[in-house]
Coordinates of N, CA and C in Angstrom, one line a residue:
M1 N 0.9 -40.0 -2.4 CA 0.3 -38.7 -1.8 C 1.2 -37.5 -2.1
S2 N 2.5 -37.7 -1.9 CA 3.4 -36.6 -2.0 C 3.6 -36.0 -3.4
S3 N 3.2 -36.8 -4.4 CA 3.3 -36.4 -5.8 C 2.1 -35.6 -6.3
V4 N 1.1 -35.5 -5.4 CA -0.1 -34.7 -5.9 C 0.2 -33.2 -5.8
P5 N 0.0 -32.5 -6.9 CA 0.3 -31.1 -7.0 C -0.5 -30.3 -5.9
D6 N 0.2 -29.4 -5.3 CA -0.5 -28.6 -4.2 C -0.9 -27.2 -4.7
G7 N -2.0 -27.1 -5.4 CA -2.5 -25.9 -5.9 C -3.0 -25.0 -4.8
K8 N -2.9 -23.6 -5.0 CA -3.3 -22.7 -4.0 C -4.4 -21.8 -4.5
K9 N -5.2 -21.3 -3.6 CA -6.3 -20.4 -3.9 C -6.4 -19.3 -2.9
L10 N -6.8 -18.2 -3.3 CA -7.0 -17.0 -2.5 C -8.4 -16.9 -1.9
V11 N -8.5 -16.9 -0.6 CA -9.9 -16.8 0.0 C -9.9 -15.6 0.9
R12 N -11.1 -15.1 1.1 CA -11.3 -13.9 2.0 C -12.1 -14.4 3.2
S13 N -11.6 -14.1 4.4 CA -12.3 -14.4 5.6 C -12.5 -13.1 6.3
P14 N -13.3 -13.0 7.4 CA -13.5 -11.8 8.2 C -12.2 -11.2 8.7
S15 N -11.1 -12.1 8.8 CA -9.8 -11.6 9.3 C -8.9 -11.1 8.3
G16 N -9.1 -11.4 7.0 CA -8.3 -11.0 5.9 C -8.1 -12.0 4.8
L17 N -7.3 -11.7 3.8 CA -7.0 -12.6 2.7 C -6.1 -13.7 3.1
R18 N -6.4 -14.9 2.7 CA -5.5 -16.1 3.0 C -5.2 -16.8 1.7
M19 N -4.0 -17.3 1.6 CA -3.6 -18.2 0.5 C -3.5 -19.6 1.0
V20 N -4.5 -20.4 0.6 CA -4.6 -21.8 1.2 C -4.6 -22.8 0.1
P21 N -4.3 -24.1 0.5 CA -4.3 -25.2 -0.5 C -5.7 -25.3 -1.1
E22 N -5.8 -25.7 -2.4 CA -7.1 -25.9 -2.9 C -7.8 -27.1 -2.3
N23 N -7.0 -28.1 -1.9 CA -7.6 -29.2 -1.2 C -7.1 -29.1 0.2
G24 N -8.1 -29.0 1.2 CA -7.8 -28.9 2.6 C -7.0 -30.0 3.1
A25 N -7.0 -31.2 2.5 CA -6.3 -32.3 3.0 C -4.8 -32.1 2.8
F26 N -4.4 -31.1 2.1 CA -3.0 -30.9 1.8 C -2.4 -29.7 2.6
N27 N -3.1 -29.3 3.7 CA -2.6 -28.2 4.5 C -1.3 -28.6 5.1
S28 N -0.5 -27.6 5.3 CA 0.8 -27.8 6.0 C 0.5 -28.3 7.4
P29 N 1.3 -29.3 7.9 CA 1.0 -29.8 9.3 C 1.3 -28.7 10.4
F30 N 2.0 -27.6 10.0 CA 2.3 -26.5 10.9 C 1.1 -25.5 11.0
S31 N 0.1 -25.7 10.1 CA -0.9 -24.7 9.9 C -1.9 -24.8 11.1
M32 N -2.6 -23.7 11.3 CA -3.7 -23.6 12.4 C -4.9 -23.0 11.7
D33 N -6.1 -23.5 12.2 CA -7.3 -22.9 11.8 C -7.6 -21.6 12.4
E34 N -8.4 -20.8 11.7 CA -8.8 -19.5 12.3 C -9.7 -19.8 13.5
P35 N -9.5 -18.9 14.5 CA -10.3 -19.1 15.7 C -11.8 -18.6 15.5
Q36 N -12.7 -19.1 16.3 CA -14.0 -18.5 16.4 C -13.9 -17.2 17.2
W37 N -14.5 -16.1 16.6 CA -14.4 -14.9 17.3 C -15.4 -14.9 18.5
V38 N -15.0 -14.3 19.6 CA -16.0 -14.1 20.7 C -17.1 -13.1 20.2
P39 N -18.4 -13.5 20.3 CA -19.4 -12.7 19.8 C -19.4 -11.3 20.4
D40 N -19.7 -10.3 19.6 CA -19.7 -8.9 20.1 C -20.6 -8.7 21.4
K41 N -21.7 -9.4 21.4 CA -22.6 -9.2 22.5 C -22.1 -9.8 23.8
E42 N -21.1 -10.7 23.7 CA -20.5 -11.3 24.9 C -19.3 -10.6 25.4
C43 N -18.9 -9.5 24.8 CA -17.7 -8.8 25.3 C -18.0 -7.3 25.3
P44 N -18.7 -6.8 26.3 CA -19.0 -5.4 26.5 C -17.7 -4.6 26.9
R45 N -16.7 -5.3 27.4 CA -15.5 -4.7 27.8 C -14.2 -5.4 27.2
C46 N -13.2 -4.6 27.2 CA -11.9 -5.2 26.6 C -11.5 -6.3 27.5
M47 N -11.1 -7.4 26.9 CA -10.7 -8.6 27.7 C -9.3 -8.6 28.2
Q48 N -8.6 -7.4 28.0 CA -7.3 -7.2 28.6 C -7.3 -6.1 29.7
C49 N -7.8 -4.9 29.3 CA -7.7 -3.8 30.3 C -9.1 -3.5 30.9
D50 N -10.1 -4.2 30.5 CA -11.5 -4.0 31.1 C -12.1 -2.7 30.7
T51 N -11.6 -2.0 29.7 CA -12.2 -0.7 29.3 C -13.6 -1.0 28.6
K52 N -14.6 -0.2 29.0 CA -15.9 -0.4 28.4 C -16.0 0.1 27.0
F53 N -16.6 -0.7 26.1 CA -16.7 -0.2 24.7 C -17.9 0.7 24.6
D54 N -17.8 1.7 23.7 CA -18.8 2.6 23.4 C -18.6 3.1 21.9
F55 N -19.3 4.2 21.5 CA -19.2 4.6 20.2 C -17.8 5.1 19.8
I56 N -17.1 5.6 20.8 CA -15.7 6.1 20.6 C -14.7 4.9 20.7
R57 N -14.8 4.1 21.8 CA -13.9 3.0 22.0 C -14.5 1.7 21.3
R58 N -13.9 1.5 20.1 CA -14.4 0.3 19.3 C -13.7 -0.9 19.8
K59 N -14.4 -2.1 19.5 CA -13.8 -3.4 19.8 C -13.1 -4.0 18.6
H60 N -12.1 -4.7 18.9 CA -11.3 -5.4 17.8 C -11.1 -6.8 18.2
H61 N -11.1 -7.7 17.3 CA -10.8 -9.1 17.6 C -9.4 -9.5 17.1
C62 N -8.7 -10.2 18.0 CA -7.4 -10.7 17.7 C -7.6 -11.8 16.7
R63 N -6.8 -11.8 15.6 CA -7.0 -12.8 14.6 C -6.4 -14.2 14.9
R64 N -5.6 -14.2 16.0 CA -5.0 -15.5 16.4 C -5.9 -16.2 17.5
C65 N -6.3 -15.4 18.5 CA -7.1 -16.1 19.6 C -8.6 -15.9 19.5
G66 N -9.0 -14.8 18.8 CA -10.4 -14.6 18.6 C -11.1 -13.8 19.7
R67 N -10.3 -13.4 20.7 CA -10.8 -12.6 21.8 C -11.0 -11.1 21.4
C68 N -11.7 -10.4 22.3 CA -12.1 -9.0 22.0 C -11.3 -8.0 22.8
F69 N -10.8 -7.0 22.1 CA -10.0 -6.0 22.8 C -10.3 -4.6 22.3
C70 N -9.8 -3.6 23.1 CA -9.8 -2.2 22.6 C -8.6 -2.0 21.7
D71 N -8.6 -0.9 21.0 CA -7.6 -0.6 20.0 C -6.2 -0.6 20.7
K72 N -6.1 -0.1 21.9 CA -4.8 0.0 22.6 C -4.2 -1.4 22.9
C73 N -5.1 -2.3 23.2 CA -4.6 -3.7 23.6 C -4.5 -4.6 22.4
C74 N -5.0 -4.2 21.2 CA -4.9 -5.0 20.0 C -4.6 -4.2 18.8
S75 N -3.4 -3.5 18.9 CA -3.1 -2.5 17.9 C -2.0 -3.1 16.9
K76 N -1.3 -4.1 17.3 CA -0.2 -4.6 16.4 C -0.7 -5.4 15.3
K77 N -0.1 -5.2 14.1 CA -0.3 -6.1 13.0 C 0.9 -6.9 12.7
V78 N 0.8 -8.2 12.8 CA 2.0 -9.1 12.7 C 1.6 -10.2 11.8
A79 N 2.6 -10.6 11.0 CA 2.4 -11.7 10.1 C 2.0 -13.0 10.8
L80 N 1.1 -13.7 10.2 CA 0.6 -15.0 10.8 C 0.6 -16.1 9.8
P81 N 1.8 -16.6 9.4 CA 1.9 -17.6 8.4 C 1.3 -18.9 8.7
R82 N 1.1 -19.2 10.0 CA 0.5 -20.5 10.3 C -1.0 -20.5 9.9
M83 N -1.6 -19.4 9.7 CA -3.0 -19.3 9.2 C -3.1 -18.8 7.8
C84 N -1.9 -18.8 7.1 CA -1.8 -18.5 5.7 C -2.3 -17.1 5.3
F85 N -2.2 -16.1 6.2 CA -2.7 -14.8 5.9 C -1.6 -14.2 4.9
V86 N -2.1 -13.4 3.9 CA -1.3 -12.8 2.9 C -0.5 -11.6 3.5
D87 N -1.3 -10.8 4.3 CA -0.7 -9.6 5.0 C -0.7 -9.8 6.5
P88 N 0.1 -8.9 7.2 CA 0.1 -8.9 8.6 C -1.3 -8.6 9.1
V89 N -1.7 -9.2 10.2 CA -3.1 -9.1 10.8 C -3.1 -8.6 12.2
R90 N -4.2 -8.0 12.6 CA -4.3 -7.4 14.0 C -4.2 -8.6 15.0
Q91 N -3.4 -8.4 16.0 CA -3.3 -9.4 17.1 C -3.1 -8.7 18.5
C92 N -3.5 -9.3 19.5 CA -3.3 -8.8 20.9 C -1.9 -8.9 21.2
A93 N -1.5 -8.3 22.3 CA 0.0 -8.2 22.7 C 0.5 -9.6 22.9
E94 N -0.2 -10.4 23.6 CA 0.3 -11.8 23.9 C 0.4 -12.6 22.7
C95 N -0.5 -12.6 21.8 CA -0.5 -13.4 20.6 C 0.6 -12.9 19.6
S96 N 0.8 -11.5 19.6 CA 1.7 -11.0 18.6 C 3.2 -11.4 19.0
L97 N 3.5 -11.6 20.3 CA 4.8 -12.1 20.7 C 5.0 -13.5 20.2
V98 N 4.0 -14.3 20.3 CA 4.1 -15.7 19.8 C 4.3 -15.8 18.3
S99 N 3.5 -15.0 17.6 CA 3.5 -15.0 16.2 C 4.9 -14.5 15.7
Q100 N 5.5 -13.5 16.3 CA 6.8 -13.0 15.9 C 7.8 -14.0 16.0
K101 N 7.8 -14.9 17.0 CA 8.7 -16.0 17.2 C 8.5 -17.0 16.1
E102 N 7.2 -17.2 15.7 CA 6.9 -18.2 14.6 C 7.4 -17.6 13.3
V103 N 7.3 -16.3 13.1 CA 7.8 -15.7 11.8 C 9.3 -16.0 11.7
E104 N 10.0 -16.0 12.8 CA 11.5 -16.3 12.7 C 11.7 -17.7 12.3
F105 N 10.8 -18.7 12.7 CA 10.9 -20.0 12.3 C 10.7 -20.1 10.8
Y106 N 9.7 -19.4 10.3 CA 9.3 -19.5 8.8 C 10.4 -18.8 8.0
D107 N 11.0 -17.8 8.5 CA 12.1 -17.0 7.8 C 13.4 -17.7 7.8
K108 N 13.7 -18.4 8.9 CA 15.1 -19.0 9.1 C 15.1 -20.5 9.1
Q109 N 14.5 -21.1 10.2 CA 14.6 -22.5 10.4 C 13.9 -23.3 9.3
L110 N 12.8 -22.8 8.7 CA 12.1 -23.6 7.7 C 13.0 -23.7 6.4
K111 N 13.8 -22.6 6.1 CA 14.7 -22.7 5.0 C 15.8 -23.7 5.2
V112 N 16.2 -23.8 6.5 CA 17.2 -24.9 6.8 C 16.7 -26.3 6.6
L113 N 15.4 -26.5 7.0 CA 14.8 -27.8 6.8 C 14.6 -28.1 5.3
L114 N 14.2 -27.1 4.5 CA 14.0 -27.4 3.1 C 15.4 -27.6 2.4
G115 N 16.4 -27.0 2.9 CA 17.8 -27.3 2.4 C 18.3 -28.6 2.6
G116 N 18.0 -29.2 3.8 CA 18.4 -30.6 4.1 C 19.7 -30.7 4.8
G117 N 20.0 -31.9 5.2 CA 21.3 -32.2 5.9 C 21.6 -33.7 5.6
T118 N 22.9 -34.0 5.8 CA 23.4 -35.4 5.5 C 23.5 -36.2 6.8
F119 N 22.9 -37.4 6.8 CA 22.9 -38.2 8.0 C 23.2 -39.7 7.7
I120 N 23.6 -40.4 8.7 CA 23.7 -41.9 8.6 C 22.4 -42.4 9.2
V121 N 21.6 -43.1 8.4 CA 20.2 -43.5 8.7 C 20.1 -45.0 8.9
T122 N 19.5 -45.3 10.0 CA 19.2 -46.7 10.3 C 17.7 -46.9 10.6
L123 N 17.2 -47.9 9.8 CA 15.7 -48.2 10.0 C 15.6 -49.4 10.9
G124 N 14.6 -49.2 11.9 CA 14.3 -50.3 12.8 C 15.5 -50.7 13.6
T125 N 15.6 -52.0 13.8 CA 16.7 -52.6 14.5 C 17.8 -53.2 13.6
S126 N 17.7 -52.8 12.3 CA 18.7 -53.3 11.3 C 20.1 -52.9 11.7
D127 N 21.1 -53.8 11.3 CA 22.5 -53.5 11.5 C 23.0 -52.7 10.3
K128 N 22.2 -52.5 9.3 CA 22.7 -51.8 8.1 C 22.3 -50.3 8.2
S129 N 23.2 -49.5 7.8 CA 23.0 -48.0 7.8 C 23.3 -47.5 6.4
E130 N 22.7 -46.4 6.1 CA 22.9 -45.7 4.8 C 23.1 -44.2 5.0
T131 N 24.0 -43.7 4.2 CA 24.2 -42.2 4.2 C 23.2 -41.6 3.3
M132 N 22.4 -40.7 3.9 CA 21.2 -40.2 3.1 C 21.1 -38.7 3.4
T133 N 20.6 -37.9 2.4 CA 20.2 -36.5 2.6 C 18.7 -36.5 3.1
C134 N 18.5 -35.8 4.1 CA 17.1 -35.7 4.6 C 16.7 -34.2 4.5
R135 N 15.5 -34.0 3.9 CA 15.0 -32.6 3.8 C 13.5 -32.6 3.9
L136 N 13.0 -31.5 4.3 CA 11.5 -31.3 4.3 C 11.0 -31.0 3.0
S137 N 9.9 -31.6 2.6 CA 9.3 -31.3 1.3 C 8.8 -29.9 1.2
N138 N 8.6 -29.4 0.0 CA 8.1 -28.0 -0.2 C 6.8 -27.7 0.4
N139 N 5.9 -28.8 0.5 CA 4.6 -28.5 1.1 C 4.6 -28.8 2.6
H140 N 5.8 -29.1 3.2 CA 6.0 -29.2 4.6 C 5.4 -30.5 5.2
R141 N 4.9 -31.4 4.3 CA 4.2 -32.6 4.8 C 5.0 -33.8 4.9
Y142 N 6.2 -33.8 4.3 CA 7.0 -35.1 4.3 C 8.5 -34.8 4.6
L143 N 9.1 -35.8 5.2 CA 10.6 -35.8 5.2 C 11.0 -36.7 4.1
F144 N 11.8 -36.2 3.1 CA 12.4 -37.0 2.0 C 13.8 -37.4 2.4
L145 N 14.0 -38.7 2.3 CA 15.4 -39.3 2.6 C 15.9 -39.9 1.3
D146 N 17.0 -39.4 0.8 CA 17.6 -39.8 -0.4 C 19.0 -40.3 -0.3
G147 N 19.3 -41.5 -0.8 CA 20.7 -42.0 -0.8 C 20.7 -43.0 -2.0
E148 N 21.2 -44.2 -1.7 CA 21.1 -45.3 -2.7 C 19.6 -45.7 -2.9
S149 N 18.9 -45.5 -1.8 CA 17.4 -45.8 -1.8 C 16.7 -44.5 -1.5
H150 N 15.4 -44.5 -1.6 CA 14.6 -43.3 -1.3 C 13.3 -43.7 -0.5
F151 N 13.0 -43.0 0.5 CA 11.7 -43.2 1.2 C 11.3 -41.9 1.8
E152 N 10.0 -41.9 2.2 CA 9.4 -40.7 2.8 C 8.7 -41.0 4.1
V153 N 8.8 -40.0 5.0 CA 8.1 -40.1 6.2 C 7.1 -38.9 6.3
E154 N 5.8 -39.2 6.5 CA 4.8 -38.2 6.6 C 4.8 -37.6 8.0
L155 N 4.9 -36.3 8.1 CA 5.0 -35.7 9.4 C 3.8 -36.0 10.3
S156 N 2.7 -36.1 9.7 CA 1.4 -36.3 10.5 C 1.4 -37.7 11.1
R157 N 2.3 -38.6 10.6 CA 2.3 -40.0 11.1 C 3.4 -40.2 12.0
I158 N 4.1 -39.2 12.4 CA 5.2 -39.3 13.4 C 4.6 -39.3 14.8
S159 N 4.8 -40.3 15.6 CA 4.2 -40.4 16.9 C 5.2 -39.9 18.0
S160 N 6.5 -40.0 17.8 CA 7.4 -39.4 18.8 C 8.7 -39.0 18.1
M161 N 9.3 -38.0 18.7 CA 10.6 -37.5 18.1 C 11.5 -37.1 19.2
Q162 N 12.8 -37.5 19.2 CA 13.7 -37.2 20.2 C 15.0 -36.7 19.5
I163 N 15.5 -35.5 19.9 CA 16.7 -35.0 19.3 C 17.9 -35.5 20.3
L164 N 18.9 -36.1 19.7 CA 20.0 -36.7 20.4 C 21.1 -35.6 20.5
T165 N 21.9 -35.6 21.5 CA 23.0 -34.6 21.7 C 24.3 -35.4 22.0
D166 N 25.4 -34.6 21.7 CA 26.7 -35.3 22.0 C 27.3 -34.8 23.3
G167 N 26.5 -34.3 24.2 CA 27.0 -33.9 25.5 C 27.4 -32.4 25.4
T168 N 28.2 -32.0 26.4 CA 28.6 -30.6 26.5 C 29.7 -30.3 25.4
S169 N 29.6 -29.2 24.7 CA 30.5 -28.8 23.7 C 31.8 -28.2 24.3
P170 N 32.9 -28.1 23.6 CA 34.1 -27.6 24.2 C 33.9 -26.2 24.7
G171 N 34.5 -25.9 25.9 CA 34.3 -24.5 26.4 C 33.1 -24.4 27.4
G172 N 32.4 -25.6 27.6 CA 31.3 -25.6 28.5 C 30.0 -25.0 27.9
G173 N 29.9 -24.8 26.6 CA 28.7 -24.3 26.0 C 27.6 -25.3 26.0
T174 N 26.6 -24.9 25.3 CA 25.4 -25.9 25.1 C 25.8 -27.0 24.2
S175 N 25.2 -28.2 24.5 CA 25.4 -29.4 23.7 C 24.9 -29.2 22.3
R176 N 25.6 -29.9 21.3 CA 25.2 -29.8 19.9 C 24.4 -31.0 19.6
A177 N 23.3 -30.8 18.8 CA 22.5 -31.9 18.3 C 23.3 -32.9 17.4
S178 N 23.2 -34.2 17.7 CA 24.1 -35.1 17.0 C 23.2 -36.2 16.2
G179 N 21.9 -36.1 16.5 CA 21.1 -37.1 15.8 C 19.6 -37.0 16.1
M180 N 18.8 -37.9 15.6 CA 17.4 -37.8 15.9 C 16.8 -39.2 15.9
L181 N 16.0 -39.5 16.8 CA 15.3 -40.8 16.9 C 13.8 -40.6 16.8
L182 N 13.2 -41.1 15.8 CA 11.7 -40.9 15.7 C 11.0 -42.2 15.5
H183 N 9.7 -42.3 15.8 CA 8.9 -43.4 15.6 C 7.7 -42.9 14.7
Y184 N 7.4 -43.6 13.7 CA 6.3 -43.2 12.8 C 5.6 -44.4 12.2
K185 N 4.4 -44.2 11.7 CA 3.7 -45.3 11.1 C 3.7 -45.1 9.5
P186 N 4.4 -46.1 8.8 CA 4.4 -45.9 7.4 C 3.0 -46.0 6.8
M187 N 2.8 -45.4 5.6 CA 1.5 -45.4 4.9 C 1.0 -46.8 4.8
G188 N -0.2 -47.0 5.1 CA -0.8 -48.4 5.0 C -0.5 -49.3 6.1
S189 N 0.1 -48.8 7.2 CA 0.5 -49.7 8.3 C 0.1 -49.0 9.6
Q190 N -0.3 -49.8 10.6 CA -0.6 -49.3 11.9 C 0.6 -49.6 12.9
D191 N 1.6 -50.3 12.4 CA 2.7 -50.7 13.2 C 3.8 -49.6 13.2
A192 N 4.3 -49.1 14.3 CA 5.2 -48.1 14.4 C 6.6 -48.6 13.9
Q193 N 7.3 -47.7 13.2 CA 8.6 -48.0 12.7 C 9.6 -47.0 13.3
Q194 N 10.8 -47.5 13.7 CA 11.8 -46.7 14.3 C 12.8 -46.2 13.2
L195 N 13.2 -44.9 13.3 CA 14.1 -44.4 12.4 C 15.2 -43.6 13.2
Q196 N 16.4 -43.9 13.0 CA 17.5 -43.2 13.7 C 18.4 -42.5 12.7
M197 N 18.7 -41.3 13.0 CA 19.6 -40.5 12.1 C 20.8 -39.9 13.0
E198 N 22.0 -40.1 12.4 CA 23.2 -39.5 13.1 C 23.9 -38.6 12.1
V199 N 24.4 -37.5 12.6 CA 25.0 -36.6 11.7 C 26.2 -37.2 11.0
A200 N 26.4 -36.9 9.7 CA 27.4 -37.5 8.9 C 28.5 -36.5 8.5
E201 N 28.7 -36.2 7.2 CA 29.8 -35.4 6.7 C 29.9 -34.0 7.3
D202 N 28.9 -33.2 6.9 CA 28.9 -31.8 7.3 C 28.2 -31.7 8.6
K203 N 28.9 -31.8 9.7 CA 28.2 -31.9 11.0 C 27.5 -30.5 11.4
K204 N 28.1 -29.4 11.0 CA 27.5 -28.1 11.3 C 26.2 -28.0 10.6
V205 N 26.1 -28.3 9.3 CA 24.8 -28.1 8.6 C 23.8 -29.1 9.2
A206 N 24.2 -30.4 9.4 CA 23.3 -31.4 10.0 C 22.8 -31.0 11.4
S207 N 23.7 -30.4 12.2 CA 23.3 -30.0 13.5 C 22.3 -28.8 13.5
L208 N 22.5 -27.9 12.6 CA 21.5 -26.8 12.4 C 20.2 -27.3 11.9
W209 N 20.2 -28.4 11.0 CA 19.0 -29.0 10.5 C 18.2 -29.6 11.7
L210 N 18.9 -30.3 12.6 CA 18.3 -31.0 13.7 C 17.7 -29.9 14.7
A211 N 18.4 -28.8 14.9 CA 17.9 -27.8 15.8 C 16.6 -27.2 15.2
A212 N 16.6 -27.0 13.9 CA 15.4 -26.5 13.2 C 14.3 -27.5 13.4
M213 N 14.6 -28.8 13.2 CA 13.6 -29.8 13.4 C 13.0 -29.9 14.8
H214 N 13.8 -29.5 15.8 CA 13.4 -29.5 17.1 C 12.3 -28.4 17.3
K215 N 12.5 -27.2 16.7 CA 11.5 -26.2 16.7 C 10.3 -26.6 16.0
A216 N 10.5 -27.2 14.8 CA 9.3 -27.7 14.0 C 8.4 -28.6 14.8
A217 N 9.1 -29.5 15.6 CA 8.3 -30.5 16.4 C 7.4 -29.8 17.4
K218 N 7.8 -28.7 17.9 CA 7.0 -27.9 18.9 C 5.7 -27.4 18.2
L219 N 5.9 -26.9 17.0 CA 4.8 -26.4 16.2 C 3.8 -27.5 15.8
L220 N 4.4 -28.6 15.5 CA 3.6 -29.8 15.1 C 2.7 -30.2 16.3
H221 N 3.3 -30.2 17.5 CA 2.6 -30.6 18.7 C 1.5 -29.6 19.0
E222 N 1.7 -28.3 18.8 CA 0.7 -27.3 19.1 C -0.4 -27.4 18.1
A223 N -0.1 -27.7 16.8 CA -1.1 -27.8 15.8 C -2.0 -29.0 16.1
R224 N -1.5 -30.1 16.6 CA -2.3 -31.3 16.9 C -3.2 -31.1 18.1
D225 N -2.7 -30.2 19.0 CA -3.5 -30.0 20.2 C -4.6 -28.9 20.0
Q226 N -4.6 -28.3 18.8 CA -5.5 -27.2 18.6 C -7.0 -27.7 18.7

């Protein structure tokens, strides 16, 4: 599955231009579908400030939640990469704050995940461990683990993920991520497999990778609950 080329196509929706995979089955697991807009006839007033719409006060739909607002309450145009919009799109105040935080993930944490980190990896209850580089695939759908051997974990088949920490850091600061424990179902199997990763050589890079993965897990959870 991971070797299938991920072609892109440009599509136009009522909300704007979107660059999406040609095959919907290869959507990023972080992606979200466009919401259904609240019908115009069902929103005579702004759903934030309760201003009545008329010929002067036009109604606008938030591209993230689909609700109806006046221009004042839905004036910001913010990037929305989870819906694959090419340009920033109109969003209400509440949604724009959420989207701005997600833009930071796409601009910073996602690059860390794509760059990878080095870990000591243990599969299942095995006594054998292997030093491997773990990185997110370019289409965001897989974790690639490379060492003497190679295997892949599809993000959509991860059932649980726990970031492990090494306790309080020197000086009483926040604890540093030291590893990750996850359970997933390998392709073709319904039996869950355990995978444990512990930071190896470059602990700073590996810890940053784990912190980014923690944020990614939150987006995965939101996308599944959509």
